[in-house]
Amino acid sequence: MSSSISLTVNGKSVTAAVEPPTLLVHFIREHLDLTGTHVGCDTSQCGACVVHVDGKSVKSCTMLAIQADGTEITTIEGVANGALHPMQAAFKEHHGLQCGFCTPGMVMAALDLVRRHPSPDEATVREGLDGNLCRCTGYHNIVAAVLAGAQAMRG
Amino acid sequence: MPEGSGIGASVTRKEDQRFLTGRGKYTDDIDVAGQTHAVFVRSPHAHAKILGVDTTAALAMPGVVGILTGKELAADKLGGLICGWMIHSKDGSEMKAPAHPALALDEVRYVGDHVAIVIAETKAQARDAAEAVYVDYGILPSVVNVAAAAKPGAPAVHASIPDNTSYRWEIGDEAATKAAFAKAAHVIELDLINNRLIPNAMEPRAALGLYEPGTESFTLYTTSQNPHVARLVLSAFIGIAPEHKLRVVAPDVGGGFGSKIFIYAEETVCLWASKKVNRPVKWVADRSESFLADAHGRDHVTHVALATDENGIFLGLRVKTLAAMGAYLSTFASSVPTYLYGTLLAGQYATPAIYCEVDAIFTNTAPVDAYRGAGRPEATYVLERIVEVAARELKIDPAELRRRNFIRTFPYQTPVALEYDIGDYQASLDQALELADYKGFPARKAEAAKRGMLRGIGLSTYIEACGLAPSKLVGSLGAGVGLFESAQVRFNPTGNVQVFTGCHSHGQGHETTYAQIINSRLGVPIENVEVIHGDTAQVQFGLGTYGSRSGSVGGSAIYKAADKIIAKGKKIAAYRFGAKHEDVQFENGVFSVPNTNKQMTISEVAFAAYVPHDYPLDELEPGLDENAFYDPLNFTYPAGAHVCEVEIDPETGVAKVVNWVAVDDFGTLINPLIVHGQIHGGVAQGIGQAMIENCVYDEDSGQLLTGSFMDYGMPRADDMPDFKVGFTSTPCTHNPLG
Ligand code: FES
Ligand code: FES
């Protein structure tokens, strides 16, 4: 028995019928075809699935799609229009990604981190990214990218 | 930094745009019409007989399309999974490679072993039905610990191999080593465990098998580091389809680290099953399945002894290793603790006599295969630990002891088969000690002590044998395939370039570095170069990416193809100029005849190559599209020195890496920005293993205790320090890229 939900995703309103057990991440990937949000684990530990729900970062594998009824969601596809967002550009500039699989979640987590700490120091960034795993980069360049991205966002 | 975007420039990556905007295309992002979803029924026991499989209830569940077991697979007479590298024991006998059916037939041998595939309209339905498959198991005794499995009387993983030993291998000169120990002033000994690791690429493995009845052909989308080898094995050994009827595509792949080189049961079964149920079959691993069923890494138990003279000069090294293979030999498993390990035991040192024995042992665990460095980190660990202990016992500064023993003349033939072409180990060690302020350490230690903290410093030097490898050599060592690489450089009429490579990028940045090679050689801007990889329908052939081969072997193949482009371009230009092709020169993207005003850019030549109507066809073919296969003359031998400083709080036991210096000698760097990133990742892996990562099986039940990110110590951002990275450069003598 499916329920109908209405929400805004990347600025567009969406109404859909979902089965109650559907996780938000699966709704985003499979119903909306926004495949930038990734699934990296089944224990909510990796952060590959981070999106923003009403402006705050959420692991979309920890939330049911029906809980997102009425919310405003931003996925990696909605972060910038055309050109890269300064945070995305900082990841590119500082080589903060390799295989790119963790990257959307990292960028979304980084954006929320900077919302909460507009001028973070290195320790804050490392702690703030604790919920996001990356197997490729060793985090050094990700941390550098987030610091630079934060600076660019301050203007 | 050099100008422009050629070799040596830290250009940012072309591939980043799609990854940063969520437009990457990983296997799980691909959906096809009519697709079904698969879930595997896996063994909950470490070792058991399969007494029966009852699928009746499961088959009746909603959405179920089909359930297939080892019986159906056997009935179709498909081959089992293979190990592609034959090792001989020291007595001359062949390694024991027990049958490895993609779906277990009558016995399961590790927790996670594959029993059946359940195919349904949705993944949730497949999961529900998988739970309803009833398997009757007769539990057998099991063993998960490699040392225990090697003991007489241990439970046999395969009844046909009562001593659990696949092979007993040796390398080096036993008698000479014995003699060296006999005349030694000191003998230093050590027992070591190199603990088992779980690869955990962030993208879980996935496969989408697709059978097209109209053409009787198959397509497999899969998370693979080497799609051509996957096609070869699936075709020639497993027998799913002839090679021309099988296309393997490895699209964007989210990290591999070795674990995606291998041909696994899941992709094999999905492909085969797509014909059985006549629908596309997609499987995406849950992370918990990745823990259970991706090939693991390391898992060695080693005894090592070093003989020195009174000055600490190394005379001999003796190593005895038990290497876990897991329950079956995975695709390259046998090569890892042998030719990728024993041959690296000389390290950077001129030890005249080395002898190493390796027993490969079956255990009731997931298979163990190549992982992040594959054998070479294992060798470095053994060697550097014994050198460190020797420095302490002999009361010689560890840096000084290393310095005294470095190889200084090249080429250098090691006692364990390899010949190093070039190196300067002193230079990287000096720079590393400088960057780490090694001299200042005692003061920092004293300062830490005042704060009640313990502080220690350690160093490690290493050598790698990279660029797998000269085909002749690996062939003589038992490899089933040569290890050349292919490249095709295709100009389009409008002057842009497509490069087709047999290497596969899963984070290494090939789309950028290969374009840089083209830029340097042919003068084409990197924006006008597209690198195409990972699709057997597009790329002629390839052996994939692993063993640090993409730069030295794959890049060299591109270099060689570019040379052929230049040669052909000279002919075309000569024809247009009315000159002799020997008189045409090529530089910075321009063909010209010196001392004349005759010149054509390479894009003009490309256009001329595709629109001719007047070529002397017996001398000049249209087109500008060249193939090359590059087979390396030797391995390349990158080396370096790393220094690590750690502070431990004795109250809490918390250990923190406070400083890490890496100085590496990779010869010529194509893209320093990318090379930095690769080093960071490797260092994080090393810190991870040393500090928190460990795969643990319960010794009684054989259950995997570290079966998720909740229990397995995956390094996170605040487990890592900032890394200091430096370079020295002694370019390789036999590789066109240095
Ligand atoms: S998929 Fe959501 S945290 Fe891993
Ligand atoms: S870039 Fe590969 S996991 Fe982070």
Coordinates of C-alpha atoms and ligand atoms in Angstrom, one line a residue, chain A residues 96-103 106 133-137 142, chain B residues 13 26 200-203 253-255 257 506-507, ligand 2:
Chain A
G96 CA 40.0 16.3 -3.1
L97 CA 38.6 13.3 -5.0
Q98 CA 39.9 10.3 -6.8
C99 CA 37.3 7.7 -7.7
G100 CA 34.6 10.2 -7.0
F101 CA 32.2 7.8 -5.2
C102 CA 32.4 9.4 -1.8
T103 CA 32.5 12.8 -3.3
M106 CA 31.6 14.7 1.1
L133 CA 34.4 7.7 4.6
C134 CA 36.8 8.0 1.7
R135 CA 39.1 5.1 0.9
C136 CA 41.1 6.8 -1.9
T137 CA 42.4 10.2 -0.7
I142 CA 39.6 16.8 1.2
Chain B
R13 CA 41.5 16.6 -13.5
Y26 CA 28.8 3.8 -11.8
N200 CA 36.4 -1.6 1.3
A201 CA 36.4 0.3 -1.9
M202 CA 33.6 2.8 -1.2
E203 CA 31.6 1.6 -4.2
V253 CA 34.3 2.4 -10.8
G254 CA 34.4 3.7 -7.3
G255 CA 37.8 2.5 -6.1
F257 CA 42.5 -1.3 -4.6
H506 CA 39.0 3.9 -10.9
G507 CA 40.3 7.0 -9.3
Ligands
FES2 S1 37.4 9.5 -3.8 FE1 37.2 7.3 -3.8 S2 36.2 7.0 -2.0 FE2 36.7 9.1 -1.8

